[in-house]
């Protein structure tokens, strides 16, 4: 299997992050563990692809917490994590969307998602990523629905060839952690390299910025200097 992403020289050697899953702490999971050392300055082509389905502001504050407000800005919970990754890493960011929009009612959305899950329906995607083959590092974000990835994510993996690429997953959840989705991705994309991901309770997403940056540093994608500069500028 082709190895794409490696640890920075200052974090030389294999990195193995094991964090206990809970409702309050982020879970960095266990991706493919055999990361190798890289020469600093290697130029990766990065894509941040995420699925986020925030419901109207007045219907889901308790039931799904799919929206977060940070510094007066409104985000979907997965969108917010993607935004912080994009600020730290650069690269291109794209939202994964279905051709047929999901319902805006929480109950109807939950019902449709469950029907798709039970019937193994892979909804058609409206999202089309040009030059997908040019990307070698792909951050992939999703919420946990019914204890698994939304079925739109299966459509995403159907549509694109990840062979030889590095996948870095991230997710938000309501208490279930990864819920087996890392194993699902590994099974769907056996010819890709998967690096330790980041999963956090939706209730804590609004305050997850520092944790996201430290995770990125921990897997060798953000240098200590870059991390400190980002932290300093954010608190001005």
mmCIF file with all atom_site columns, C-alpha atoms in Angstrom, residues 66-229:
data_model
loop_
_atom_site.group_PDB
_atom_site.id
_atom_site.type_symbol
_atom_site.label_atom_id
_atom_site.label_alt_id
_atom_site.label_comp_id
_atom_site.label_asym_id
_atom_site.label_entity_id
_atom_site.label_seq_id
_atom_site.pdbx_PDB_ins_code
_atom_site.Cartn_x
_atom_site.Cartn_y
_atom_site.Cartn_z
_atom_site.occupancy
_atom_site.B_iso_or_equiv
_atom_site.pdbx_formal_charge
_atom_site.auth_seq_id
_atom_site.auth_comp_id
_atom_site.auth_asym_id
_atom_site.auth_atom_id
_atom_site.pdbx_PDB_model_num
ATOM 1   C CA . UNK A 1 66  ? -26.375 19.906 14.499  1.00 0.00 ? 66  UNK A CA 1
ATOM 2   C CA . UNK A 1 67  ? -25.636 23.651 14.599  1.00 0.00 ? 67  UNK A CA 1
ATOM 3   C CA . UNK A 1 68  ? -23.043 25.564 16.577  1.00 0.00 ? 68  UNK A CA 1
ATOM 4   C CA . UNK A 1 69  ? -22.453 29.291 16.976  1.00 0.00 ? 69  UNK A CA 1
ATOM 5   C CA . UNK A 1 70  ? -18.864 30.460 17.397  1.00 0.00 ? 70  UNK A CA 1
ATOM 6   C CA . UNK A 1 71  ? -18.000 34.152 17.658  1.00 0.00 ? 71  UNK A CA 1
ATOM 7   C CA . UNK A 1 72  ? -21.414 35.014 16.245  1.00 0.00 ? 72  UNK A CA 1
ATOM 8   C CA . UNK A 1 73  ? -20.973 32.750 13.182  1.00 0.00 ? 73  UNK A CA 1
ATOM 9   C CA . UNK A 1 74  ? -23.357 29.843 12.585  1.00 0.00 ? 74  UNK A CA 1
ATOM 10  C CA . UNK A 1 75  ? -21.956 26.484 11.416  1.00 0.00 ? 75  UNK A CA 1
ATOM 11  C CA . UNK A 1 76  ? -23.022 22.899 11.039  1.00 0.00 ? 76  UNK A CA 1
ATOM 12  C CA . UNK A 1 77  ? -21.122 20.904 13.667  1.00 0.00 ? 77  UNK A CA 1
ATOM 13  C CA . UNK A 1 78  ? -19.071 18.972 11.106  1.00 0.00 ? 78  UNK A CA 1
ATOM 14  C CA . UNK A 1 79  ? -18.655 22.125 9.020   1.00 0.00 ? 79  UNK A CA 1
ATOM 15  C CA . UNK A 1 80  ? -17.051 23.875 11.995  1.00 0.00 ? 80  UNK A CA 1
ATOM 16  C CA . UNK A 1 81  ? -14.450 21.146 12.435  1.00 0.00 ? 81  UNK A CA 1
ATOM 17  C CA . UNK A 1 82  ? -13.768 21.257 8.679   1.00 0.00 ? 82  UNK A CA 1
ATOM 18  C CA . UNK A 1 83  ? -13.343 25.027 8.853   1.00 0.00 ? 83  UNK A CA 1
ATOM 19  C CA . UNK A 1 84  ? -10.706 24.814 11.598  1.00 0.00 ? 84  UNK A CA 1
ATOM 20  C CA . UNK A 1 85  ? -8.824  22.131 9.644   1.00 0.00 ? 85  UNK A CA 1
ATOM 21  C CA . UNK A 1 86  ? -8.935  24.336 6.559   1.00 0.00 ? 86  UNK A CA 1
ATOM 22  C CA . UNK A 1 87  ? -7.636  27.366 8.465   1.00 0.00 ? 87  UNK A CA 1
ATOM 23  C CA . UNK A 1 88  ? -4.714  25.340 9.808   1.00 0.00 ? 88  UNK A CA 1
ATOM 24  C CA . UNK A 1 89  ? -3.927  23.230 6.751   1.00 0.00 ? 89  UNK A CA 1
ATOM 25  C CA . UNK A 1 90  ? -5.082  25.187 3.716   1.00 0.00 ? 90  UNK A CA 1
ATOM 26  C CA . UNK A 1 91  ? -6.198  23.030 0.815   1.00 0.00 ? 91  UNK A CA 1
ATOM 27  C CA . UNK A 1 92  ? -9.600  22.896 -0.840  1.00 0.00 ? 92  UNK A CA 1
ATOM 28  C CA . UNK A 1 93  ? -12.833 22.405 1.084   1.00 0.00 ? 93  UNK A CA 1
ATOM 29  C CA . UNK A 1 94  ? -16.049 20.931 -0.327  1.00 0.00 ? 94  UNK A CA 1
ATOM 30  C CA . UNK A 1 95  ? -19.387 20.011 1.229   1.00 0.00 ? 95  UNK A CA 1
ATOM 31  C CA . UNK A 1 96  ? -20.790 16.620 0.249   1.00 0.00 ? 96  UNK A CA 1
ATOM 32  C CA . UNK A 1 97  ? -24.445 17.085 -0.751  1.00 0.00 ? 97  UNK A CA 1
ATOM 33  C CA . UNK A 1 98  ? -27.119 14.782 -2.097  1.00 0.00 ? 98  UNK A CA 1
ATOM 34  C CA . UNK A 1 99  ? -28.993 15.455 -5.314  1.00 0.00 ? 99  UNK A CA 1
ATOM 35  C CA . UNK A 1 100 ? -32.294 15.182 -3.425  1.00 0.00 ? 100 UNK A CA 1
ATOM 36  C CA . UNK A 1 101 ? -32.066 17.460 -0.351  1.00 0.00 ? 101 UNK A CA 1
ATOM 37  C CA . UNK A 1 102 ? -32.851 15.955 3.027   1.00 0.00 ? 102 UNK A CA 1
ATOM 38  C CA . UNK A 1 103 ? -35.967 17.139 4.943   1.00 0.00 ? 103 UNK A CA 1
ATOM 39  C CA . UNK A 1 104 ? -35.581 20.139 7.230   1.00 0.00 ? 104 UNK A CA 1
ATOM 40  C CA . UNK A 1 105 ? -37.696 18.566 9.973   1.00 0.00 ? 105 UNK A CA 1
ATOM 41  C CA . UNK A 1 106 ? -35.658 16.615 12.511  1.00 0.00 ? 106 UNK A CA 1
ATOM 42  C CA . UNK A 1 107 ? -38.201 13.783 12.721  1.00 0.00 ? 107 UNK A CA 1
ATOM 43  C CA . UNK A 1 108 ? -38.474 13.478 8.942   1.00 0.00 ? 108 UNK A CA 1
ATOM 44  C CA . UNK A 1 109 ? -34.724 13.620 8.503   1.00 0.00 ? 109 UNK A CA 1
ATOM 45  C CA . UNK A 1 110 ? -34.187 10.942 11.136  1.00 0.00 ? 110 UNK A CA 1
ATOM 46  C CA . UNK A 1 111 ? -36.841 8.751  9.518   1.00 0.00 ? 111 UNK A CA 1
ATOM 47  C CA . UNK A 1 112 ? -35.354 9.094  6.022   1.00 0.00 ? 112 UNK A CA 1
ATOM 48  C CA . UNK A 1 113 ? -31.841 8.430  7.297   1.00 0.00 ? 113 UNK A CA 1
ATOM 49  C CA . UNK A 1 114 ? -33.053 5.297  9.055   1.00 0.00 ? 114 UNK A CA 1
ATOM 50  C CA . UNK A 1 115 ? -34.865 4.054  5.940   1.00 0.00 ? 115 UNK A CA 1
ATOM 51  C CA . UNK A 1 116 ? -31.718 4.573  3.865   1.00 0.00 ? 116 UNK A CA 1
ATOM 52  C CA . UNK A 1 117 ? -29.716 2.661  6.454   1.00 0.00 ? 117 UNK A CA 1
ATOM 53  C CA . UNK A 1 118 ? -32.116 -0.257 6.699   1.00 0.00 ? 118 UNK A CA 1
ATOM 54  C CA . UNK A 1 119 ? -32.428 -0.598 2.925   1.00 0.00 ? 119 UNK A CA 1
ATOM 55  C CA . UNK A 1 120 ? -28.767 0.099  2.121   1.00 0.00 ? 120 UNK A CA 1
ATOM 56  C CA . UNK A 1 121 ? -29.719 3.044  -0.103  1.00 0.00 ? 121 UNK A CA 1
ATOM 57  C CA . UNK A 1 122 ? -26.789 5.063  -1.426  1.00 0.00 ? 122 UNK A CA 1
ATOM 58  C CA . UNK A 1 123 ? -28.346 8.414  -2.407  1.00 0.00 ? 123 UNK A CA 1
ATOM 59  C CA . UNK A 1 124 ? -27.116 10.112 -5.557  1.00 0.00 ? 124 UNK A CA 1
ATOM 60  C CA . UNK A 1 125 ? -24.742 12.982 -4.912  1.00 0.00 ? 125 UNK A CA 1
ATOM 61  C CA . UNK A 1 126 ? -24.964 16.494 -6.294  1.00 0.00 ? 126 UNK A CA 1
ATOM 62  C CA . UNK A 1 127 ? -21.325 17.108 -5.346  1.00 0.00 ? 127 UNK A CA 1
ATOM 63  C CA . UNK A 1 128 ? -18.786 16.702 -8.119  1.00 0.00 ? 128 UNK A CA 1
ATOM 64  C CA . UNK A 1 129 ? -15.106 17.133 -7.290  1.00 0.00 ? 129 UNK A CA 1
ATOM 65  C CA . UNK A 1 130 ? -13.039 18.041 -10.307 1.00 0.00 ? 130 UNK A CA 1
ATOM 66  C CA . UNK A 1 131 ? -9.512  16.697 -10.535 1.00 0.00 ? 131 UNK A CA 1
ATOM 67  C CA . UNK A 1 132 ? -10.076 14.380 -7.562  1.00 0.00 ? 132 UNK A CA 1
ATOM 68  C CA . UNK A 1 133 ? -7.131  12.268 -8.685  1.00 0.00 ? 133 UNK A CA 1
ATOM 69  C CA . UNK A 1 134 ? -4.787  15.207 -8.020  1.00 0.00 ? 134 UNK A CA 1
ATOM 70  C CA . UNK A 1 135 ? -5.402  15.102 -4.258  1.00 0.00 ? 135 UNK A CA 1
ATOM 71  C CA . UNK A 1 136 ? -3.221  12.829 -2.166  1.00 0.00 ? 136 UNK A CA 1
ATOM 72  C CA . UNK A 1 137 ? -4.356  13.756 1.385   1.00 0.00 ? 137 UNK A CA 1
ATOM 73  C CA . UNK A 1 138 ? -8.087  13.815 2.029   1.00 0.00 ? 138 UNK A CA 1
ATOM 74  C CA . UNK A 1 139 ? -9.728  14.825 5.289   1.00 0.00 ? 139 UNK A CA 1
ATOM 75  C CA . UNK A 1 140 ? -13.216 13.307 5.385   1.00 0.00 ? 140 UNK A CA 1
ATOM 76  C CA . UNK A 1 141 ? -15.833 14.535 7.876   1.00 0.00 ? 141 UNK A CA 1
ATOM 77  C CA . UNK A 1 142 ? -19.295 13.284 8.763   1.00 0.00 ? 142 UNK A CA 1
ATOM 78  C CA . UNK A 1 143 ? -21.807 13.119 11.638  1.00 0.00 ? 143 UNK A CA 1
ATOM 79  C CA . UNK A 1 144 ? -22.813 9.806  13.206  1.00 0.00 ? 144 UNK A CA 1
ATOM 80  C CA . UNK A 1 145 ? -26.383 8.911  12.192  1.00 0.00 ? 145 UNK A CA 1
ATOM 81  C CA . UNK A 1 146 ? -28.018 5.803  13.592  1.00 0.00 ? 146 UNK A CA 1
ATOM 82  C CA . UNK A 1 147 ? -24.643 4.569  14.859  1.00 0.00 ? 147 UNK A CA 1
ATOM 83  C CA . UNK A 1 148 ? -22.943 4.732  11.480  1.00 0.00 ? 148 UNK A CA 1
ATOM 84  C CA . UNK A 1 149 ? -21.949 7.139  8.713   1.00 0.00 ? 149 UNK A CA 1
ATOM 85  C CA . UNK A 1 150 ? -24.803 8.769  6.794   1.00 0.00 ? 150 UNK A CA 1
ATOM 86  C CA . UNK A 1 151 ? -25.527 6.719  3.676   1.00 0.00 ? 151 UNK A CA 1
ATOM 87  C CA . UNK A 1 152 ? -24.409 9.695  1.577   1.00 0.00 ? 152 UNK A CA 1
ATOM 88  C CA . UNK A 1 153 ? -20.886 8.911  2.763   1.00 0.00 ? 153 UNK A CA 1
ATOM 89  C CA . UNK A 1 154 ? -21.133 5.443  1.239   1.00 0.00 ? 154 UNK A CA 1
ATOM 90  C CA . UNK A 1 155 ? -22.151 7.160  -2.006  1.00 0.00 ? 155 UNK A CA 1
ATOM 91  C CA . UNK A 1 156 ? -19.057 9.332  -1.705  1.00 0.00 ? 156 UNK A CA 1
ATOM 92  C CA . UNK A 1 157 ? -16.765 6.334  -1.316  1.00 0.00 ? 157 UNK A CA 1
ATOM 93  C CA . UNK A 1 158 ? -18.582 4.651  -4.236  1.00 0.00 ? 158 UNK A CA 1
ATOM 94  C CA . UNK A 1 159 ? -17.986 7.627  -6.484  1.00 0.00 ? 159 UNK A CA 1
ATOM 95  C CA . UNK A 1 160 ? -14.267 8.239  -5.989  1.00 0.00 ? 160 UNK A CA 1
ATOM 96  C CA . UNK A 1 161 ? -11.165 6.076  -6.107  1.00 0.00 ? 161 UNK A CA 1
ATOM 97  C CA . UNK A 1 162 ? -9.065  6.460  -2.940  1.00 0.00 ? 162 UNK A CA 1
ATOM 98  C CA . UNK A 1 163 ? -6.372  3.933  -3.868  1.00 0.00 ? 163 UNK A CA 1
ATOM 99  C CA . UNK A 1 164 ? -2.939  5.260  -2.905  1.00 0.00 ? 164 UNK A CA 1
ATOM 100 C CA . UNK A 1 165 ? -4.389  8.246  -1.035  1.00 0.00 ? 165 UNK A CA 1
ATOM 101 C CA . UNK A 1 166 ? -4.230  9.130  2.652   1.00 0.00 ? 166 UNK A CA 1
ATOM 102 C CA . UNK A 1 167 ? -7.595  9.419  4.411   1.00 0.00 ? 167 UNK A CA 1
ATOM 103 C CA . UNK A 1 168 ? -7.863  11.414 7.642   1.00 0.00 ? 168 UNK A CA 1
ATOM 104 C CA . UNK A 1 169 ? -11.380 11.063 9.115   1.00 0.00 ? 169 UNK A CA 1
ATOM 105 C CA . UNK A 1 170 ? -13.167 13.407 11.495  1.00 0.00 ? 170 UNK A CA 1
ATOM 106 C CA . UNK A 1 171 ? -16.679 13.249 12.920  1.00 0.00 ? 171 UNK A CA 1
ATOM 107 C CA . UNK A 1 172 ? -19.170 14.604 15.417  1.00 0.00 ? 172 UNK A CA 1
ATOM 108 C CA . UNK A 1 173 ? -21.499 12.398 17.422  1.00 0.00 ? 173 UNK A CA 1
ATOM 109 C CA . UNK A 1 174 ? -24.152 12.389 20.110  1.00 0.00 ? 174 UNK A CA 1
ATOM 110 C CA . UNK A 1 175 ? -22.297 10.118 22.510  1.00 0.00 ? 175 UNK A CA 1
ATOM 111 C CA . UNK A 1 176 ? -21.454 7.056  20.411  1.00 0.00 ? 176 UNK A CA 1
ATOM 112 C CA . UNK A 1 177 ? -17.906 7.988  19.430  1.00 0.00 ? 177 UNK A CA 1
ATOM 113 C CA . UNK A 1 178 ? -16.707 6.570  16.110  1.00 0.00 ? 178 UNK A CA 1
ATOM 114 C CA . UNK A 1 179 ? -19.342 3.838  16.299  1.00 0.00 ? 179 UNK A CA 1
ATOM 115 C CA . UNK A 1 180 ? -17.340 1.476  14.098  1.00 0.00 ? 180 UNK A CA 1
ATOM 116 C CA . UNK A 1 181 ? -17.014 3.904  11.202  1.00 0.00 ? 181 UNK A CA 1
ATOM 117 C CA . UNK A 1 182 ? -13.205 3.724  11.067  1.00 0.00 ? 182 UNK A CA 1
ATOM 118 C CA . UNK A 1 183 ? -13.465 0.013  10.400  1.00 0.00 ? 183 UNK A CA 1
ATOM 119 C CA . UNK A 1 184 ? -16.148 0.694  7.775   1.00 0.00 ? 184 UNK A CA 1
ATOM 120 C CA . UNK A 1 185 ? -13.901 3.154  5.933   1.00 0.00 ? 185 UNK A CA 1
ATOM 121 C CA . UNK A 1 186 ? -10.938 0.772  6.096   1.00 0.00 ? 186 UNK A CA 1
ATOM 122 C CA . UNK A 1 187 ? -13.091 -1.972 4.577   1.00 0.00 ? 187 UNK A CA 1
ATOM 123 C CA . UNK A 1 188 ? -14.455 0.318  1.868   1.00 0.00 ? 188 UNK A CA 1
ATOM 124 C CA . UNK A 1 189 ? -11.017 1.685  0.959   1.00 0.00 ? 189 UNK A CA 1
ATOM 125 C CA . UNK A 1 190 ? -8.466  -1.095 1.555   1.00 0.00 ? 190 UNK A CA 1
ATOM 126 C CA . UNK A 1 191 ? -5.925  0.471  -0.826  1.00 0.00 ? 191 UNK A CA 1
ATOM 127 C CA . UNK A 1 192 ? -5.807  3.799  1.011   1.00 0.00 ? 192 UNK A CA 1
ATOM 128 C CA . UNK A 1 193 ? -3.762  4.696  4.094   1.00 0.00 ? 193 UNK A CA 1
ATOM 129 C CA . UNK A 1 194 ? -5.864  5.882  7.040   1.00 0.00 ? 194 UNK A CA 1
ATOM 130 C CA . UNK A 1 195 ? -4.369  8.133  9.709   1.00 0.00 ? 195 UNK A CA 1
ATOM 131 C CA . UNK A 1 196 ? -5.675  8.705  13.247  1.00 0.00 ? 196 UNK A CA 1
ATOM 132 C CA . UNK A 1 197 ? -8.832  10.795 13.087  1.00 0.00 ? 197 UNK A CA 1
ATOM 133 C CA . UNK A 1 198 ? -10.728 13.148 15.388  1.00 0.00 ? 198 UNK A CA 1
ATOM 134 C CA . UNK A 1 199 ? -14.217 12.598 16.772  1.00 0.00 ? 199 UNK A CA 1
ATOM 135 C CA . UNK A 1 200 ? -16.023 14.784 19.290  1.00 0.00 ? 200 UNK A CA 1
ATOM 136 C CA . UNK A 1 201 ? -19.451 15.116 20.855  1.00 0.00 ? 201 UNK A CA 1
ATOM 137 C CA . UNK A 1 202 ? -21.634 17.644 19.041  1.00 0.00 ? 202 UNK A CA 1
ATOM 138 C CA . UNK A 1 203 ? -22.311 19.252 22.421  1.00 0.00 ? 203 UNK A CA 1
ATOM 139 C CA . UNK A 1 204 ? -18.622 20.176 22.683  1.00 0.00 ? 204 UNK A CA 1
ATOM 140 C CA . UNK A 1 205 ? -17.932 21.151 19.080  1.00 0.00 ? 205 UNK A CA 1
ATOM 141 C CA . UNK A 1 206 ? -18.156 24.904 19.678  1.00 0.00 ? 206 UNK A CA 1
ATOM 142 C CA . UNK A 1 207 ? -15.182 24.730 22.066  1.00 0.00 ? 207 UNK A CA 1
ATOM 143 C CA . UNK A 1 208 ? -13.183 22.143 20.128  1.00 0.00 ? 208 UNK A CA 1
ATOM 144 C CA . UNK A 1 209 ? -10.835 24.476 18.251  1.00 0.00 ? 209 UNK A CA 1
ATOM 145 C CA . UNK A 1 210 ? -7.753  23.980 20.446  1.00 0.00 ? 210 UNK A CA 1
ATOM 146 C CA . UNK A 1 211 ? -8.297  20.232 20.516  1.00 0.00 ? 211 UNK A CA 1
ATOM 147 C CA . UNK A 1 212 ? -8.501  20.105 16.719  1.00 0.00 ? 212 UNK A CA 1
ATOM 148 C CA . UNK A 1 213 ? -5.241  22.020 16.350  1.00 0.00 ? 213 UNK A CA 1
ATOM 149 C CA . UNK A 1 214 ? -3.444  19.791 18.854  1.00 0.00 ? 214 UNK A CA 1
ATOM 150 C CA . UNK A 1 215 ? -4.735  16.713 17.040  1.00 0.00 ? 215 UNK A CA 1
ATOM 151 C CA . UNK A 1 216 ? -3.366  18.055 13.757  1.00 0.00 ? 216 UNK A CA 1
ATOM 152 C CA . UNK A 1 217 ? -0.036  18.669 15.427  1.00 0.00 ? 217 UNK A CA 1
ATOM 153 C CA . UNK A 1 218 ? -0.098  15.201 16.951  1.00 0.00 ? 218 UNK A CA 1
ATOM 154 C CA . UNK A 1 219 ? -0.480  13.438 13.616  1.00 0.00 ? 219 UNK A CA 1
ATOM 155 C CA . UNK A 1 220 ? 2.311   15.502 12.134  1.00 0.00 ? 220 UNK A CA 1
ATOM 156 C CA . UNK A 1 221 ? 0.291   17.714 9.795   1.00 0.00 ? 221 UNK A CA 1
ATOM 157 C CA . UNK A 1 222 ? 0.867   21.012 11.626  1.00 0.00 ? 222 UNK A CA 1
ATOM 158 C CA . UNK A 1 223 ? 4.246   22.062 12.964  1.00 0.00 ? 223 UNK A CA 1
ATOM 159 C CA . UNK A 1 224 ? 4.604   23.473 16.480  1.00 0.00 ? 224 UNK A CA 1
ATOM 160 C CA . UNK A 1 225 ? 5.525   26.893 15.037  1.00 0.00 ? 225 UNK A CA 1
ATOM 161 C CA . UNK A 1 226 ? 2.422   26.911 12.819  1.00 0.00 ? 226 UNK A CA 1
ATOM 162 C CA . UNK A 1 227 ? 0.246   25.829 15.733  1.00 0.00 ? 227 UNK A CA 1
ATOM 163 C CA . UNK A 1 228 ? 1.537   28.567 18.045  1.00 0.00 ? 228 UNK A CA 1
ATOM 164 C CA . UNK A 1 229 ? 1.117   31.230 15.353  1.00 0.00 ? 229 UNK A CA 1
#
